[in-house]
PDB file of C-alpha atoms in Angstrom:
ATOM      1  CA  VAL N   1      -9.534  32.961   4.888  1.00  0.00           C
ATOM      2  CA  CYS N   2      -6.576  35.094   5.912  1.00  0.00           C
ATOM      3  CA  SER N   3      -4.753  34.370   9.136  1.00  0.00           C
ATOM      4  CA  THR N   4      -1.797  35.357  11.249  1.00  0.00           C
ATOM      5  CA  TRP N   5      -0.314  33.338  14.109  1.00  0.00           C
ATOM      6  CA  GLY N   6       2.673  32.519  16.250  1.00  0.00           C
ATOM      7  CA  ASN N   7       6.026  33.902  15.299  1.00  0.00           C
ATOM      8  CA  ASN N   8       4.697  36.627  12.953  1.00  0.00           C
ATOM      9  CA  HIS N   9       3.394  34.255  10.283  1.00  0.00           C
ATOM     10  CA  PHE N  10       0.758  35.419   7.807  1.00  0.00           C
ATOM     11  CA  LYS N  11      -1.282  33.457   5.299  1.00  0.00           C
ATOM     12  CA  THR N  12      -3.020  35.612   2.703  1.00  0.00           C
ATOM     13  CA  PHE N  13      -6.506  35.061   1.285  1.00  0.00           C
ATOM     14  CA  ASP N  14      -4.845  33.548  -1.770  1.00  0.00           C
ATOM     15  CA  GLY N  15      -2.706  31.144   0.262  1.00  0.00           C
ATOM     16  CA  ASP N  16       0.768  32.654   0.391  1.00  0.00           C
ATOM     17  CA  ILE N  17       2.555  32.269   3.716  1.00  0.00           C
ATOM     18  CA  TYR N  18       5.188  34.790   4.788  1.00  0.00           C
ATOM     19  CA  GLN N  19       6.674  36.298   7.942  1.00  0.00           C
ATOM     20  CA  PHE N  20       6.520  39.925   9.000  1.00  0.00           C
ATOM     21  CA  PRO N  21       7.696  40.958  12.483  1.00  0.00           C
ATOM     22  CA  GLY N  22       6.293  44.516  12.670  1.00  0.00           C
ATOM     23  CA  ILE N  23       5.054  45.955  15.971  1.00  0.00           C
ATOM     24  CA  CYS N  24       3.231  49.054  14.692  1.00  0.00           C
ATOM     25  CA  GLU N  25      -0.484  49.178  13.842  1.00  0.00           C
ATOM     26  CA  TYR N  26      -1.106  47.643  10.414  1.00  0.00           C
ATOM     27  CA  ASN N  27      -3.912  47.253   7.930  1.00  0.00           C
ATOM     28  CA  PHE N  28      -4.583  43.502   8.202  1.00  0.00           C
ATOM     29  CA  ALA N  29      -7.403  43.430   5.663  1.00  0.00           C
ATOM     30  CA  SER N  30      -9.620  46.179   4.296  1.00  0.00           C
ATOM     31  CA  ASP N  31     -12.092  46.814   1.541  1.00  0.00           C
ATOM     32  CA  CYS N  32      -9.984  49.009  -0.730  1.00  0.00           C
ATOM     33  CA  ARG N  33     -12.431  50.235  -3.302  1.00  0.00           C
ATOM     34  CA  GLU N  34     -12.043  53.916  -3.936  1.00  0.00           C
ATOM     35  CA  SER N  35     -15.517  55.063  -2.998  1.00  0.00           C
ATOM     36  CA  TYR N  36     -17.195  53.549   0.037  1.00  0.00           C
ATOM     37  CA  LYS N  37     -15.187  51.113   2.127  1.00  0.00           C
ATOM     38  CA  GLU N  38     -17.342  48.495   3.828  1.00  0.00           C
ATOM     39  CA  PHE N  39     -14.852  47.252   6.411  1.00  0.00           C
ATOM     40  CA  SER N  40     -11.299  47.411   7.727  1.00  0.00           C
ATOM     41  CA  VAL N  41      -9.363  45.288  10.208  1.00  0.00           C
ATOM     42  CA  HIS N  42      -6.248  46.747  11.844  1.00  0.00           C
ATOM     43  CA  ILE N  43      -3.963  44.874  14.237  1.00  0.00           C
ATOM     44  CA  GLN N  44      -1.119  45.759  16.571  1.00  0.00           C
ATOM     45  CA  ARG N  45       1.359  43.217  17.927  1.00  0.00           C
ATOM     46  CA  ALA N  46       3.805  43.520  20.799  1.00  0.00           C
ATOM     47  CA  LEU N  47       6.234  41.177  22.541  1.00  0.00           C
ATOM     48  CA  ASN N  48       4.818  39.620  25.712  1.00  0.00           C
ATOM     49  CA  SER N  49       6.747  38.876  28.913  1.00  0.00           C
ATOM     50  CA  ASN N  50       8.236  35.720  27.353  1.00  0.00           C
ATOM     51  CA  ASN N  51       9.431  37.750  24.376  1.00  0.00           C
ATOM     52  CA  HIS N  52       6.901  36.174  22.030  1.00  0.00           C
ATOM     53  CA  PRO N  53       4.754  38.260  19.683  1.00  0.00           C
ATOM     54  CA  GLU N  54       1.092  38.575  20.624  1.00  0.00           C
ATOM     55  CA  ILE N  55      -1.729  40.628  19.181  1.00  0.00           C
ATOM     56  CA  GLN N  56      -2.390  43.473  21.609  1.00  0.00           C
ATOM     57  CA  TYR N  57      -5.526  44.762  19.981  1.00  0.00           C
ATOM     58  CA  ILE N  58      -7.698  44.540  16.888  1.00  0.00           C
ATOM     59  CA  LEU N  59      -9.587  47.489  15.480  1.00  0.00           C
ATOM     60  CA  LEU N  60     -12.492  46.472  13.289  1.00  0.00           C
ATOM     61  CA  THR N  61     -14.576  49.014  11.383  1.00  0.00           C
ATOM     62  CA  ILE N  62     -17.773  47.875   9.697  1.00  0.00           C
ATOM     63  CA  LYS N  63     -19.268  50.757   7.710  1.00  0.00           C
ATOM     64  CA  ASP N  64     -19.569  53.400  10.461  1.00  0.00           C
ATOM     65  CA  PHE N  65     -19.436  50.959  13.366  1.00  0.00           C
ATOM     66  CA  THR N  66     -16.163  50.570  15.325  1.00  0.00           C
ATOM     67  CA  VAL N  67     -15.214  47.531  17.401  1.00  0.00           C
ATOM     68  CA  TYR N  68     -12.018  47.621  19.451  1.00  0.00           C
ATOM     69  CA  LEU N  69     -10.953  44.233  20.827  1.00  0.00           C
ATOM     70  CA  ARG N  70      -8.432  43.475  23.534  1.00  0.00           C
ATOM     71  CA  PRO N  71      -8.086  40.137  25.344  1.00  0.00           C
ATOM     72  CA  LYS N  72     -11.360  39.651  27.272  1.00  0.00           C
ATOM     73  CA  VAL N  73     -12.606  43.170  26.391  1.00  0.00           C
ATOM     74  CA  ALA N  74     -14.835  44.430  23.575  1.00  0.00           C
ATOM     75  CA  VAL N  75     -15.427  48.137  23.044  1.00  0.00           C
ATOM     76  CA  VAL N  76     -18.093  49.263  20.582  1.00  0.00           C
ATOM     77  CA  ASP N  77     -18.157  52.903  19.469  1.00  0.00           C
ATOM     78  CA  GLY N  78     -16.195  53.871  22.564  1.00  0.00           C
ATOM     79  CA  ARG N  79     -18.031  51.928  25.256  1.00  0.00           C
ATOM     80  CA  ILE N  80     -17.238  48.550  26.802  1.00  0.00           C
ATOM     81  CA  VAL N  81     -19.959  46.014  26.002  1.00  0.00           C
ATOM     82  CA  LYS N  82     -20.956  42.665  27.494  1.00  0.00           C
ATOM     83  CA  THR N  83     -20.832  39.720  25.110  1.00  0.00           C
ATOM     84  CA  PRO N  84     -22.719  38.249  23.365  1.00  0.00           C
ATOM     85  CA  TYR N  85     -23.473  41.644  21.861  1.00  0.00           C
ATOM     86  CA  TYR N  86     -25.539  42.309  18.767  1.00  0.00           C
ATOM     87  CA  SER N  87     -26.110  45.575  16.936  1.00  0.00           C
ATOM     88  CA  SER N  88     -26.477  46.800  13.344  1.00  0.00           C
ATOM     89  CA  GLY N  89     -25.648  43.484  11.712  1.00  0.00           C
ATOM     90  CA  VAL N  90     -22.639  42.682  13.935  1.00  0.00           C
ATOM     91  CA  LEU N  91     -22.533  39.894  16.548  1.00  0.00           C
ATOM     92  CA  ILE N  92     -19.645  39.718  19.038  1.00  0.00           C
ATOM     93  CA  GLU N  93     -19.160  36.535  21.068  1.00  0.00           C
ATOM     94  CA  SER N  94     -16.438  35.787  23.556  1.00  0.00           C
ATOM     95  CA  ASN N  95     -15.393  32.933  25.825  1.00  0.00           C
ATOM     96  CA  ASP N  96     -12.210  32.093  27.715  1.00  0.00           C
ATOM     97  CA  ILE N  97     -10.376  31.081  24.562  1.00  0.00           C
ATOM     98  CA  TYR N  98     -11.800  32.923  21.563  1.00  0.00           C
ATOM     99  CA  THR N  99     -13.360  36.222  20.612  1.00  0.00           C
ATOM    100  CA  LYS N 100     -15.540  35.933  17.513  1.00  0.00           C
ATOM    101  CA  VAL N 101     -17.188  38.636  15.436  1.00  0.00           C
ATOM    102  CA  TYR N 102     -19.753  37.894  12.733  1.00  0.00           C
ATOM    103  CA  ALA N 103     -20.734  40.739  10.409  1.00  0.00           C
ATOM    104  CA  LYS N 104     -23.703  40.423   8.108  1.00  0.00           C
ATOM    105  CA  LEU N 105     -21.862  42.030   5.211  1.00  0.00           C
ATOM    106  CA  GLY N 106     -19.830  38.823   4.859  1.00  0.00           C
ATOM    107  CA  LEU N 107     -17.001  38.872   7.398  1.00  0.00           C
ATOM    108  CA  THR N 108     -16.141  36.522  10.262  1.00  0.00           C
ATOM    109  CA  LEU N 109     -13.257  37.245  12.626  1.00  0.00           C
ATOM    110  CA  ILE N 110     -11.879  34.727  15.142  1.00  0.00           C
ATOM    111  CA  TRP N 111      -9.101  35.657  17.591  1.00  0.00           C
ATOM    112  CA  ASN N 112      -7.632  33.391  20.268  1.00  0.00           C
ATOM    113  CA  GLN N 113      -6.925  36.529  22.391  1.00  0.00           C
ATOM    114  CA  GLU N 114      -3.217  35.816  22.019  1.00  0.00           C
ATOM    115  CA  ASP N 115      -1.231  35.263  18.842  1.00  0.00           C
ATOM    116  CA  ALA N 116      -3.712  33.905  16.312  1.00  0.00           C
ATOM    117  CA  LEU N 117      -6.288  35.754  14.205  1.00  0.00           C
ATOM    118  CA  MET N 118      -8.363  34.413  11.325  1.00  0.00           C
ATOM    119  CA  VAL N 119     -10.600  36.515   9.070  1.00  0.00           C
ATOM    120  CA  GLU N 120     -12.983  34.901   6.614  1.00  0.00           C
ATOM    121  CA  LEU N 121     -14.485  37.020   3.851  1.00  0.00           C
ATOM    122  CA  ASP N 122     -17.374  36.558   1.473  1.00  0.00           C
ATOM    123  CA  SER N 123     -16.309  36.092  -2.142  1.00  0.00           C
ATOM    124  CA  LYS N 124     -18.062  39.337  -3.083  1.00  0.00           C
ATOM    125  CA  PHE N 125     -14.865  41.024  -1.866  1.00  0.00           C
ATOM    126  CA  ASN N 126     -12.725  39.159  -4.452  1.00  0.00           C
ATOM    127  CA  ASN N 127     -10.155  41.539  -5.897  1.00  0.00           C
ATOM    128  CA  TYR N 128     -11.248  44.370  -3.607  1.00  0.00           C
ATOM    129  CA  THR N 129      -9.047  43.923  -0.542  1.00  0.00           C
ATOM    130  CA  CYS N 130      -5.669  45.290   0.475  1.00  0.00           C
ATOM    131  CA  GLY N 131      -3.451  44.992   3.531  1.00  0.00           C
ATOM    132  CA  LEU N 132      -1.298  42.225   4.971  1.00  0.00           C
ATOM    133  CA  CYS N 133      -3.868  39.695   3.705  1.00  0.00           C
ATOM    134  CA  GLY N 134      -3.272  40.579   0.066  1.00  0.00           C
ATOM    135  CA  ASP N 135      -5.693  41.312  -2.770  1.00  0.00           C
ATOM    136  CA  TYR N 136      -7.936  38.199  -2.615  1.00  0.00           C
ATOM    137  CA  ASN N 137      -7.895  37.748  -6.382  1.00  0.00           C
ATOM    138  CA  GLY N 138      -7.717  33.959  -6.158  1.00  0.00           C
ATOM    139  CA  VAL N 139      -4.394  33.750  -7.955  1.00  0.00           C
ATOM    140  CA  GLN N 140      -1.908  31.971  -5.799  1.00  0.00           C
ATOM    141  CA  ILE N 141       1.505  32.711  -7.179  1.00  0.00           C
ATOM    142  CA  TYR N 142       4.169  32.366  -4.574  1.00  0.00           C
ATOM    143  CA  ASN N 143       4.905  35.824  -3.113  1.00  0.00           C
ATOM    144  CA  GLU N 144       2.223  37.464  -5.191  1.00  0.00           C
ATOM    145  CA  PHE N 145       2.547  40.668  -3.219  1.00  0.00           C
ATOM    146  CA  ILE N 146       5.836  41.257  -5.031  1.00  0.00           C
ATOM    147  CA  ASP N 147       3.747  43.230  -7.497  1.00  0.00           C
ATOM    148  CA  GLY N 148       6.302  43.195 -10.262  1.00  0.00           C
ATOM    149  CA  GLY N 149       9.033  44.731  -8.099  1.00  0.00           C
ATOM    150  CA  ASP N 150      11.635  43.215  -5.833  1.00  0.00           C
ATOM    151  CA  TYR N 151       9.657  43.577  -2.648  1.00  0.00           C
ATOM    152  CA  ASN N 152      10.384  41.184   0.099  1.00  0.00           C
ATOM    153  CA  SER N 153       7.771  40.425   2.724  1.00  0.00           C
ATOM    154  CA  ILE N 154       9.181  43.025   5.120  1.00  0.00           C
ATOM    155  CA  THR N 155       8.994  45.836   2.565  1.00  0.00           C
ATOM    156  CA  PHE N 156       5.462  44.721   1.823  1.00  0.00           C
ATOM    157  CA  GLY N 157       4.539  44.646   5.509  1.00  0.00           C
ATOM    158  CA  ASN N 158       6.009  48.065   6.202  1.00  0.00           C
ATOM    159  CA  LEU N 159       3.816  49.507   3.447  1.00  0.00           C
ATOM    160  CA  GLN N 160       0.723  48.403   5.392  1.00  0.00           C
ATOM    161  CA  LYS N 161       1.562  50.538   8.426  1.00  0.00           C
ATOM    162  CA  ILE N 162      -1.170  52.868   9.648  1.00  0.00           C
ATOM    163  CA  SER N 163       0.534  56.193  10.176  1.00  0.00           C
ATOM    164  CA  LYS N 164      -0.241  57.655  13.573  1.00  0.00           C
ATOM    165  CA  PRO N 165       1.399  60.965  14.428  1.00  0.00           C
ATOM    166  CA  ASN N 166       2.537  60.003  17.944  1.00  0.00           C
ATOM    167  CA  ALA N 167       3.306  56.314  17.404  1.00  0.00           C
ATOM    168  CA  LYS N 168       6.706  55.195  18.636  1.00  0.00           C
ATOM    169  CA  CYS N 169       7.491  52.094  16.644  1.00  0.00           C
ATOM    170  CA  GLU N 170      10.336  51.198  14.341  1.00  0.00           C
ATOM    171  CA  ASP N 171       9.867  49.541  10.948  1.00  0.00           C
ATOM    172  CA  PRO N 172      11.537  46.121  10.835  1.00  0.00           C
ATOM    173  CA  ASP N 173      14.753  46.048   8.822  1.00  0.00           C
ATOM    174  CA  GLU N 174      14.034  45.208   5.189  1.00  0.00           C
ATOM    175  CA  THR N 175      17.447  43.676   4.605  1.00  0.00           C
ATOM    176  CA  GLN N 176      17.164  40.895   7.162  1.00  0.00           C
ATOM    177  CA  ALA N 177      17.071  37.486   5.519  1.00  0.00           C
ATOM    178  CA  LEU N 178      15.363  34.486   7.064  1.00  0.00           C
ATOM    179  CA  PRO N 179      17.690  31.695   8.184  1.00  0.00           C
ATOM    180  CA  SER N 180      17.281  28.366   6.387  1.00  0.00           C
ATOM    181  CA  CYS N 181      16.563  26.301   9.539  1.00  0.00           C
ATOM    182  CA  ASN N 182      16.938  23.012   7.680  1.00  0.00           C
ATOM    183  CA  GLU N 183      18.144  21.226  10.793  1.00  0.00           C
ATOM    184  CA  HIS N 184      14.557  21.348  12.078  1.00  0.00           C
ATOM    185  CA  ARG N 185      12.893  19.920   8.988  1.00  0.00           C
ATOM    186  CA  ASP N 186      12.662  16.311  10.184  1.00  0.00           C
ATOM    187  CA  GLU N 187      11.125  17.216  13.503  1.00  0.00           C
ATOM    188  CA  CYS N 188       8.549  19.570  11.967  1.00  0.00           C
ATOM    189  CA  GLU N 189       7.662  17.117   9.228  1.00  0.00           C
ATOM    190  CA  LYS N 190       7.174  14.351  11.772  1.00  0.00           C
ATOM    191  CA  LEU N 191       4.853  16.503  13.901  1.00  0.00           C
ATOM    192  CA  LEU N 192       2.721  17.675  10.977  1.00  0.00           C
ATOM    193  CA  THR N 193       2.394  14.264   9.356  1.00  0.00           C
ATOM    194  CA  SER N 194       1.487  12.440  12.568  1.00  0.00           C
ATOM    195  CA  SER N 195      -1.553  10.163  12.410  1.00  0.00           C
ATOM    196  CA  ALA N 196      -3.699  12.849  14.111  1.00  0.00           C
ATOM    197  CA  PHE N 197      -3.414  14.897  10.908  1.00  0.00           C
ATOM    198  CA  ALA N 198      -4.105  12.075   8.449  1.00  0.00           C
ATOM    199  CA  ASP N 199      -7.262  13.840   7.279  1.00  0.00           C
ATOM    200  CA  CYS N 200      -5.431  17.141   6.705  1.00  0.00           C
ATOM    201  CA  GLN N 201      -2.640  16.438   4.277  1.00  0.00           C
ATOM    202  CA  SER N 202      -4.753  16.386   1.142  1.00  0.00           C
ATOM    203  CA  ARG N 203      -6.528  19.613   2.170  1.00  0.00           C
ATOM    204  CA  LEU N 204      -3.632  21.943   2.935  1.00  0.00           C
ATOM    205  CA  ASN N 205      -0.223  22.825   1.567  1.00  0.00           C
ATOM    206  CA  LEU N 206       1.846  20.867   4.076  1.00  0.00           C
ATOM    207  CA  GLU N 207       5.190  22.295   2.951  1.00  0.00           C
ATOM    208  CA  MET N 208       4.193  25.841   3.899  1.00  0.00           C
ATOM    209  CA  TYR N 209       3.426  24.796   7.471  1.00  0.00           C
ATOM    210  CA  ILE N 210       6.635  22.756   7.699  1.00  0.00           C
ATOM    211  CA  GLN N 211       8.568  25.891   6.666  1.00  0.00           C
ATOM    212  CA  ALA N 212       6.704  27.996   9.258  1.00  0.00           C
ATOM    213  CA  CYS N 213       7.417  25.399  11.959  1.00  0.00           C
ATOM    214  CA  MET N 214      11.120  25.373  10.998  1.00  0.00           C
ATOM    215  CA  GLN N 215      11.270  29.180  11.289  1.00  0.00           C
ATOM    216  CA  ASP N 216       9.618  28.946  14.728  1.00  0.00           C
ATOM    217  CA  LYS N 217      12.206  26.454  15.931  1.00  0.00           C
ATOM    218  CA  CYS N 218      15.059  28.656  14.683  1.00  0.00           C
ATOM    219  CA  ALA N 219      13.652  31.774  16.271  1.00  0.00           C
ATOM    220  CA  CYS N 220      13.394  30.089  19.646  1.00  0.00           C
ATOM    221  CA  HIS N 221      17.099  29.142  19.746  1.00  0.00           C
ATOM    222  CA  GLY N 222      16.551  25.802  21.440  1.00  0.00           C
ATOM    223  CA  ASN N 223      14.239  27.303  24.061  1.00  0.00           C
ATOM    224  CA  GLU N 224      11.544  24.618  24.123  1.00  0.00           C
ATOM    225  CA  ASP N 225       8.554  26.533  25.379  1.00  0.00           C
ATOM    226  CA  SER N 226       5.182  25.638  23.954  1.00  0.00           C
ATOM    227  CA  PHE N 227       4.975  28.770  21.782  1.00  0.00           C
ATOM    228  CA  CYS N 228       7.860  27.603  19.593  1.00  0.00           C
ATOM    229  CA  LEU N 229       6.279  24.335  18.601  1.00  0.00           C
ATOM    230  CA  CYS N 230       2.589  24.626  19.283  1.00  0.00           C
ATOM    231  CA  SER N 231       1.545  27.802  17.525  1.00  0.00           C
ATOM    232  CA  THR N 232       2.106  26.590  13.958  1.00  0.00           C
ATOM    233  CA  ILE N 233       0.732  23.132  14.756  1.00  0.00           C
ATOM    234  CA  SER N 234      -2.381  24.756  16.267  1.00  0.00           C
ATOM    235  CA  GLU N 235      -2.777  26.849  13.119  1.00  0.00           C
ATOM    236  CA  TYR N 236      -2.414  23.742  10.918  1.00  0.00           C
ATOM    237  CA  SER N 237      -5.127  22.076  12.976  1.00  0.00           C
ATOM    238  CA  ARG N 238      -7.450  25.124  12.747  1.00  0.00           C
ATOM    239  CA  GLN N 239      -6.928  25.453   8.998  1.00  0.00           C
ATOM    240  CA  CYS N 240      -7.549  21.734   8.536  1.00  0.00           C
ATOM    241  CA  SER N 241     -10.884  21.969  10.390  1.00  0.00           C
ATOM    242  CA  HIS N 242     -11.770  25.025   8.370  1.00  0.00           C
ATOM    243  CA  ALA N 243     -11.070  23.138   5.132  1.00  0.00           C
ATOM    244  CA  GLY N 244     -13.498  20.426   6.234  1.00  0.00           C
ATOM    245  CA  GLY N 245     -10.911  18.055   7.684  1.00  0.00           C
ATOM    246  CA  ARG N 246     -11.061  16.377  11.066  1.00  0.00           C
ATOM    247  CA  PRO N 247      -7.788  16.587  12.952  1.00  0.00           C
ATOM    248  CA  GLY N 248      -7.474  13.966  15.676  1.00  0.00           C
ATOM    249  CA  GLU N 249      -6.305  14.584  19.246  1.00  0.00           C
ATOM    250  CA  TRP N 250      -2.763  15.806  18.793  1.00  0.00           C
ATOM    251  CA  ARG N 251      -2.325  17.550  22.149  1.00  0.00           C
ATOM    252  CA  THR N 252      -1.143  15.365  25.036  1.00  0.00           C
ATOM    253  CA  GLU N 253      -0.387  15.926  28.733  1.00  0.00           C
ATOM    254  CA  SER N 254       3.243  16.544  27.862  1.00  0.00           C
ATOM    255  CA  PHE N 255       2.884  18.252  24.455  1.00  0.00           C
ATOM    256  CA  CYS N 256       1.154  21.596  23.821  1.00  0.00           C
TER     257      CYS N 256
END
């Protein structure tokens, strides 16, 4: 599974988590074999009215079939379709919260129509993918996309840009370093180790989500809207369920 959520966090197929704040159109995950490419997933983010990054659209190509997704809208080969929609091995479902696409060739895409996207791929694509989701070779070395050079995650992200002749978007600055955010560690750790997540800790790399939560808190500069705290906790909960865990009720009237 590869996912992206919240404050520009990405988790590759092999499990690395990094941040990349680009607002151009990027190759999220594609079949990168030289000859015939079976699928590609492109995404474009933008800042919403609260200045938080959201996914504006997703462009999914399955063989010669194109699906363009916006919140509450699905366009197949240029025409708007009603969901559930099924054609040539692709099923598109949509409700108020999620848009889901199932492709027979071994791909499932789930988008919450806001900040969070998850793509699950069949293992037959091991070692064949490229894009922000990495190469899916099963080797989880921290920052594997470094590729022998001194790439940081922003250099790596910028390389995944889809060049469009009339696109007006700036590459994020490759020299910006992430703040350490240690003052938020206790709070994030407490949230992610609450009893609701007792079934999750042995299934996921907790530290990576604590780090993501700390970055979220820093980026929000003390502005306590739900995006700053809830997006990484929601992702932790989704990933836990996906790994076979059963997160308890962690949302309350006053929290998220």
